[in-house]
Amino acid sequence: MHILITGGAGFIGSALIRYLIKNTDHQILNIDKLTYAGNLESLVEVESNPNYTFQKIDICDAAAIEQSFSEFQPDLIMHLAAESHVDRSIDGPSEFINTNIVGTYTLLEASRKYWQSLDQHKKSQFRFHHISTDEVYGDLEGTIDLFTELTPYAPSSPYSASKASSDHLVRVWYRTYGLPIVITNCSNNYGPYHFPEKLIPLVILNALDGKALPIYGKGNQIRDWLYVEDHAKALYKVVTEGAIGETYNIGGHNEMQNIEVVKTICHILDELKPQSNNQSYEELITFVEDRPGHDLRYAIDASKIKNDLGWTPVESFESGIRKTVEWYLNNLDWCRRVQDGSYQRERLGVKT
Ligand code: NAD
């Protein structure tokens, strides 16, 4: 098949492309604007594979998208391109509205035109898979409830509101125009090649530099952590086996308070890379003022994808976080090039 992936230079998109290139024979076209979050160095393992191609395109550029569809003739579209960082959405929501809402609308319209032009067989095989977040559901009180596919939307940040809007548009393009779509809403991901502004890589890299490990509020926010390679496998299952028009929640059954996550990382680092003064990295934990509107708890009920499609995560939090810390320790070069900006300067043709 020809699979067109948007946002393939990002954290989850690059994990998905590495998984597809290594485990299938599909032709993959990666379309990405290469914002600060897009890093082609996350794809070095697969970039010379003949089944992989990259095009630098903004998903808001309808003409470029249409041309790309007509040349590549995708059987499946997996849409991951987005602005994804909650703090950045609070500081400046406009790019979130453009990319997440207008960009998704632009892709949907281009997909609808393209899909309508296909012959009957190709038309029936075509899928538009929209990759979304559990943050559209808002947060949960107490420790018992879980987000199901029927939980009402109640987003709390400009990021989650823009993702909620895009989910609504995708459902409407199915209901109104019959475009064959599937939607997935996933919990927090972690793993290799995660951009160092996000909690887990930030903590690992700050600890290694002997810097403070900042934690919002009291660190009691609960997230349901999923190893990114488990997410990539779930996405492939849903796009190939999921029922048209359906939504699937994806989660790791790994609910942890942020403070527990940070302490776990500190303990693994104490073991693998002890500080020269023999103090635990925990000593570097610093509590900072909480984020406005910060959601307290997210937790996914992933029974639908398990029962209908037979997907369950392979990694526990213990195994996944250890692999992640080891990956960062072995790939400090990738991290430093992100931190000093050289991953971007070189592709803009500026020598570093
Ligand atoms: P990311 O920020 O790491 O990557 C986003 C990618 O999209 C980048 O490569 C960026 O260059 C590209 N992009 C941004 N704007 C674009 C535009 N206008 N045109 C083309 N490309 C553009 O994000 P991620 O963490 O990999 O998340 C991928 C998707 O999964 C997002 O839709 C996000 O909402 C969703 N999601 C993420 C998580 C998580 O924990 N990271 C959890 C659930 C769902």
Coordinates of C-alpha atoms and ligand atoms in Angstrom, one line a residue:
M1 CA 0.0 0.0 0.0
H2 CA 0.9 3.7 -0.3
I3 CA 0.7 5.3 3.1
L4 CA 0.9 9.1 3.4
I5 CA 1.8 10.2 6.9
T6 CA 1.6 13.8 8.0
G7 CA 3.9 15.0 10.8
G8 CA 6.3 12.1 10.3
A9 CA 9.3 14.1 11.5
G10 CA 7.8 14.5 15.0
F11 CA 8.0 12.2 18.0
I12 CA 5.2 9.7 17.3
G13 CA 5.2 10.1 13.5
S14 CA 8.9 9.2 13.3
A15 CA 8.3 6.1 15.6
L16 CA 5.4 5.1 13.3
I17 CA 7.6 5.5 10.1
R18 CA 10.5 3.5 11.7
Y19 CA 8.0 0.8 12.6
L20 CA 6.4 0.6 9.1
I21 CA 9.6 0.7 7.2
K22 CA 11.1 -2.1 9.4
N23 CA 8.1 -4.3 9.6
T24 CA 6.1 -3.9 6.3
D25 CA 6.7 -3.4 2.6
H26 CA 4.5 -0.4 2.2
Q27 CA 5.6 2.8 0.4
I28 CA 5.7 5.6 2.9
L29 CA 5.5 9.3 2.1
N30 CA 6.2 11.6 5.0
I31 CA 4.8 15.1 4.7
D32 CA 6.0 17.6 7.3
K33 CA 6.5 21.4 7.6
L34 CA 9.5 20.8 9.8
T35 CA 8.5 23.2 12.6
Y36 CA 10.8 23.3 15.7
A37 CA 9.3 19.9 16.6
G38 CA 10.1 18.2 13.3
N39 CA 13.5 16.5 13.2
L40 CA 14.6 14.5 10.2
E41 CA 17.5 13.2 12.4
S42 CA 14.9 11.0 14.1
L43 CA 14.6 9.1 10.8
V44 CA 18.2 8.4 9.9
E45 CA 17.7 4.7 10.4
V46 CA 15.2 4.6 7.5
E47 CA 15.9 7.6 5.3
S48 CA 17.9 5.7 2.7
N49 CA 15.2 2.9 2.4
P50 CA 13.7 2.9 -1.1
N51 CA 10.2 2.6 0.4
Y52 CA 10.6 6.0 2.2
T53 CA 10.2 9.5 0.8
F54 CA 10.0 12.9 2.4
Q55 CA 8.3 16.2 1.3
K56 CA 8.5 19.4 3.1
I57 CA 4.9 20.6 3.0
D58 CA 2.6 22.7 5.3
I59 CA -0.8 20.9 5.7
C60 CA -2.5 24.3 5.4
D61 CA -1.2 24.6 1.8
A62 CA -4.1 23.1 -0.1
A63 CA -2.4 23.2 -3.6
A64 CA 0.7 21.4 -2.4
I65 CA -1.3 18.8 -0.6
E66 CA -3.5 18.1 -3.7
Q67 CA -0.4 17.8 -5.9
S68 CA 1.2 15.4 -3.4
F69 CA -2.0 13.3 -3.3
S70 CA -2.2 13.2 -7.1
E71 CA 1.5 12.1 -7.5
F72 CA 1.7 9.6 -4.6
Q73 CA -1.9 8.1 -4.9
P74 CA -2.2 7.2 -1.2
D75 CA -4.3 4.2 -0.1
L76 CA -4.2 5.4 3.5
I77 CA -3.6 8.7 5.1
M78 CA -2.4 8.8 8.7
H79 CA -2.7 12.4 10.0
L80 CA -0.3 13.2 12.9
A81 CA 0.9 16.7 12.0
A82 CA 0.0 19.1 14.8
E83 CA 1.2 21.7 17.3
S84 CA 1.4 19.5 20.4
H85 CA 2.9 21.3 23.4
V86 CA 0.3 22.5 25.9
D87 CA 2.6 25.2 27.4
R88 CA 3.3 26.7 24.0
S89 CA -0.5 26.7 23.3
I90 CA -1.1 28.8 26.4
D91 CA 1.7 31.3 25.4
G92 CA 0.6 31.6 21.8
P93 CA -2.6 29.7 20.6
S94 CA -2.6 31.0 17.0
E95 CA -0.4 28.3 15.4
F96 CA -2.5 25.7 17.2
I97 CA -5.7 27.1 15.6
N98 CA -4.0 27.2 12.2
T99 CA -2.3 23.8 12.1
N100 CA -4.6 21.7 14.2
I101 CA -8.0 23.1 12.9
V102 CA -7.4 24.8 9.6
G103 CA -4.7 22.3 8.6
T104 CA -7.0 19.3 9.4
Y105 CA -9.8 20.9 7.5
T106 CA -7.5 21.5 4.5
L107 CA -6.4 17.8 4.5
L108 CA -10.0 16.6 4.8
E109 CA -11.1 18.6 1.8
A110 CA -8.1 17.5 -0.2
S111 CA -8.8 13.9 0.9
R112 CA -12.5 14.1 0.0
K113 CA -11.7 15.4 -3.5
Y114 CA -9.1 12.7 -4.0
W115 CA -11.3 9.9 -2.6
Q116 CA -14.2 10.9 -4.9
S117 CA -11.9 10.6 -7.9
L118 CA -10.9 7.0 -7.1
D119 CA -12.3 3.9 -8.8
Q120 CA -14.8 1.8 -6.8
H121 CA -12.2 -0.7 -5.4
K122 CA -9.6 1.9 -4.3
K123 CA -12.4 4.0 -2.9
S124 CA -13.6 1.2 -0.7
Q125 CA -10.0 0.5 0.6
F126 CA -9.2 4.2 1.4
R127 CA -9.0 5.4 5.0
F128 CA -8.3 8.7 6.6
H129 CA -6.9 8.1 10.1
H130 CA -6.9 11.0 12.5
I131 CA -4.5 10.7 15.4
S132 CA -5.7 12.6 18.5
T133 CA -5.3 12.8 22.2
D134 CA -7.2 11.9 25.4
E135 CA -6.8 15.5 26.4
V136 CA -10.0 16.3 24.4
Y137 CA -11.9 14.7 27.3
G138 CA -10.7 17.2 29.9
D139 CA -9.7 15.6 33.2
L140 CA -11.1 13.0 35.7
E141 CA -11.9 13.5 39.3
G142 CA -11.0 10.8 41.8
T143 CA -9.1 7.7 41.0
I144 CA -11.8 5.3 39.5
D145 CA -13.3 6.8 36.3
L146 CA -11.7 6.2 32.9
F147 CA -12.1 7.9 29.6
T148 CA -14.2 5.8 27.2
E149 CA -14.9 6.5 23.5
L150 CA -18.3 7.9 24.8
T151 CA -16.9 10.4 27.3
P152 CA -18.1 13.9 26.5
Y153 CA -15.5 16.3 25.2
A154 CA -14.4 19.0 27.8
P155 CA -11.0 20.3 26.7
S156 CA -9.0 22.6 29.1
S157 CA -6.2 24.1 27.1
P158 CA -5.9 25.8 23.7
Y159 CA -4.1 22.7 22.5
S160 CA -6.8 20.2 23.6
A161 CA -9.6 22.5 22.3
S162 CA -7.9 22.7 18.9
K163 CA -7.5 18.9 18.8
A164 CA -11.2 18.5 19.9
S165 CA -12.2 20.8 17.0
S166 CA -10.2 18.7 14.6
D167 CA -11.9 15.5 15.9
H168 CA -15.3 17.0 15.3
L169 CA -14.4 18.0 11.7
V170 CA -13.1 14.5 10.9
R171 CA -16.4 12.9 12.3
V172 CA -18.4 15.4 10.2
W173 CA -16.5 14.6 7.0
Y174 CA -17.6 11.0 7.6
R175 CA -21.2 11.7 8.6
T176 CA -21.9 14.4 5.9
Y177 CA -19.7 13.3 3.0
G178 CA -19.1 9.6 3.7
L179 CA -15.3 10.0 3.8
P180 CA -14.0 6.7 5.4
I181 CA -12.3 7.8 8.6
V182 CA -11.1 6.3 11.8
I183 CA -10.0 8.3 14.9
T184 CA -7.7 7.3 17.8
N185 CA -7.4 9.2 21.1
C186 CA -4.2 8.3 22.9
S187 CA -2.8 8.9 26.4
N188 CA 0.7 10.4 27.0
N189 CA 3.5 8.8 25.1
Y190 CA 7.1 8.5 26.0
G191 CA 10.2 6.8 24.5
P192 CA 13.2 7.5 22.2
Y193 CA 13.5 10.7 20.1
H194 CA 11.0 12.6 22.4
F195 CA 11.7 16.4 22.1
P196 CA 13.5 17.6 25.2
E197 CA 10.8 20.1 26.2
K198 CA 8.5 17.3 27.3
L199 CA 8.6 16.1 30.9
I200 CA 10.5 12.7 30.6
P201 CA 13.3 13.8 28.3
L202 CA 13.6 17.1 30.1
V203 CA 14.1 15.4 33.5
I204 CA 16.6 12.9 32.1
L205 CA 18.7 15.6 30.4
N206 CA 18.5 18.2 33.2
A207 CA 19.6 15.5 35.7
L208 CA 22.6 14.6 33.6
D209 CA 23.5 18.3 33.4
G210 CA 23.1 18.6 37.2
K211 CA 20.2 21.1 36.7
A212 CA 17.0 21.5 38.6
L213 CA 14.2 19.0 37.8
P214 CA 11.1 21.3 37.6
I215 CA 7.8 19.8 38.7
Y216 CA 4.5 21.7 38.3
G217 CA 2.5 22.2 41.6
K218 CA 2.9 19.3 43.9
G219 CA 3.6 16.8 41.1
N220 CA 0.3 15.0 41.9
Q221 CA -1.1 15.2 38.3
I222 CA -1.8 11.7 37.0
R223 CA -1.1 10.6 33.4
D224 CA -1.5 7.2 31.8
W225 CA 1.8 6.6 30.1
L226 CA 2.2 4.6 26.8
Y227 CA 5.5 3.6 25.3
V228 CA 5.6 5.2 21.8
E229 CA 6.4 1.9 19.9
D230 CA 3.3 0.4 21.4
H231 CA 1.4 3.4 20.1
A232 CA 2.9 2.9 16.6
K233 CA 1.7 -0.7 16.5
A234 CA -1.8 0.3 17.7
L235 CA -2.0 2.9 15.0
Y236 CA -1.1 0.4 12.3
K237 CA -3.8 -2.0 13.6
V238 CA -6.5 0.6 13.6
V239 CA -5.7 2.0 10.2
T240 CA -5.7 -1.5 8.6
E241 CA -8.4 -3.3 10.7
G242 CA -10.5 -0.6 12.4
A243 CA -14.1 -0.1 11.5
I244 CA -15.0 2.9 9.4
G245 CA -16.4 5.8 11.4
E246 CA -15.2 4.4 14.7
T247 CA -13.1 5.9 17.5
Y248 CA -10.6 3.8 19.5
N249 CA -9.0 5.0 22.7
I250 CA -5.4 3.9 23.2
G251 CA -3.7 3.7 26.6
G252 CA -1.0 2.0 28.5
H253 CA -2.8 1.1 31.8
N254 CA 0.1 2.9 33.5
E255 CA -1.3 5.6 35.7
M256 CA 1.4 7.4 37.5
Q257 CA 1.7 10.8 39.3
N258 CA 4.2 13.1 37.7
I259 CA 6.3 13.0 40.9
E260 CA 6.5 9.2 40.8
V261 CA 7.6 9.3 37.1
V262 CA 10.4 11.8 38.0
K263 CA 11.5 9.7 41.0
T264 CA 11.6 6.5 38.9
I265 CA 13.8 8.2 36.4
C266 CA 16.1 9.5 39.2
H267 CA 16.5 6.0 40.6
I268 CA 17.3 4.5 37.2
L269 CA 19.9 7.2 36.6
D270 CA 21.3 6.7 40.2
E271 CA 21.9 3.1 39.1
L272 CA 23.2 3.6 35.5
K273 CA 25.0 6.9 35.8
P274 CA 25.6 7.8 39.5
Q275 CA 26.5 11.4 40.3
S276 CA 30.1 11.9 41.2
N277 CA 29.1 13.3 44.7
N278 CA 27.0 10.1 45.2
Q279 CA 23.9 12.1 45.9
S280 CA 20.6 10.8 44.4
Y281 CA 19.3 12.8 41.4
E282 CA 16.1 13.2 43.5
E283 CA 17.9 16.0 45.3
L284 CA 17.5 18.1 42.1
I285 CA 13.7 18.0 42.2
T286 CA 12.2 21.5 42.4
F287 CA 8.5 22.4 42.6
V288 CA 7.4 25.3 40.4
E289 CA 4.1 27.2 40.1
D290 CA 1.4 25.1 38.5
R291 CA 0.3 25.5 34.9
P292 CA -3.0 27.4 34.5
G293 CA -5.9 25.1 34.0
H294 CA -3.7 22.0 34.6
D295 CA -5.6 18.8 34.2
L296 CA -5.4 16.6 37.3
R297 CA -5.9 13.1 36.0
Y298 CA -6.1 11.3 32.6
A299 CA -6.8 7.6 32.4
I300 CA -7.9 5.6 29.4
D301 CA -10.2 2.6 29.1
A302 CA -8.6 0.8 26.2
S303 CA -11.0 -2.2 26.3
K304 CA -12.5 -1.5 22.8
I305 CA -9.2 -1.7 20.9
K306 CA -8.3 -4.8 22.9
N307 CA -11.6 -6.6 22.4
D308 CA -12.3 -5.5 18.8
L309 CA -8.7 -5.5 17.4
G310 CA -6.7 -7.6 19.8
W311 CA -4.2 -4.8 20.7
T312 CA -2.6 -4.5 24.1
P313 CA 0.7 -2.7 25.0
V314 CA 3.8 -4.8 25.2
E315 CA 5.8 -2.6 27.6
S316 CA 5.0 -2.0 31.2
F317 CA 6.0 1.5 32.6
E318 CA 9.0 -0.2 34.4
S319 CA 10.3 -1.8 31.2
G320 CA 9.5 1.2 28.9
I321 CA 11.0 3.8 31.1
R322 CA 14.3 1.8 31.6
K323 CA 14.6 1.4 27.8
T324 CA 13.9 5.2 27.4
V325 CA 16.6 6.3 29.9
E326 CA 19.1 3.9 28.3
W327 CA 18.2 5.3 24.9
Y328 CA 18.9 8.9 26.1
L329 CA 22.2 7.8 27.7
N330 CA 23.3 6.2 24.4
N331 CA 22.1 9.0 22.1
L332 CA 23.2 12.2 23.8
D333 CA 24.4 13.4 20.5
W334 CA 20.9 13.6 19.1
C335 CA 19.8 15.4 22.3
R336 CA 22.6 18.0 22.2
R337 CA 21.9 18.8 18.5
V338 CA 18.3 19.5 19.5
Q339 CA 19.3 21.5 22.5
D340 CA 21.8 23.7 20.6
G341 CA 19.5 24.0 17.6
S342 CA 21.9 22.5 15.1
Y343 CA 19.3 20.0 13.9
Q344 CA 17.4 23.0 12.5
R345 CA 20.3 25.2 11.4
E346 CA 21.8 22.6 9.1
R347 CA 18.7 21.9 7.2
L348 CA 18.2 25.6 6.6
G349 CA 21.6 25.6 5.0
V350 CA 23.3 27.5 7.8
K351 CA 26.6 26.0 8.8
T352 CA 27.0 25.5 12.6
Ligands
NAD1 P1 5.3 16.5 17.7 O1 5.1 17.9 18.1 O2 6.5 15.8 18.2 O3 5.4 16.4 16.1 C1 4.5 17.1 15.3 C2 5.0 17.1 13.9 O4 4.1 17.8 13.0 C3 6.4 17.8 13.7 O5 7.2 17.0 12.9 C4 6.0 19.1 13.0 O6 7.1 19.6 12.2 C5 4.8 18.7 12.2 N1 4.0 19.9 11.9 C6 3.5 20.8 12.7 N2 2.8 21.7 12.0 C7 2.7 21.3 10.7 C8 2.1 21.8 9.6 N3 1.4 22.9 9.6 N4 2.2 21.1 8.4 C9 2.9 19.9 8.4 N5 3.6 19.4 9.5 C10 3.5 20.1 10.6 O7 4.0 15.7 18.1 P2 3.8 14.2 18.6 O8 4.0 14.1 20.0 O9 4.6 13.3 17.6 O10 2.2 14.0 18.3 C11 1.8 13.6 17.0 C12 0.2 13.6 17.1 O11 -0.2 12.7 18.1 C13 -0.4 14.9 17.4 O12 -1.5 15.1 16.5 C14 -0.8 14.9 18.8 O13 -1.9 15.7 19.1 C15 -1.1 13.4 19.0 N6 -0.8 12.8 20.3 C16 0.4 13.0 21.0 C17 0.6 12.4 22.2 C18 1.9 12.6 23.0 O14 2.0 12.1 24.1 N7 2.9 13.1 22.4 C19 -0.4 11.7 22.8 C20 -1.7 11.5 22.2 C21 -1.8 12.1 20.9

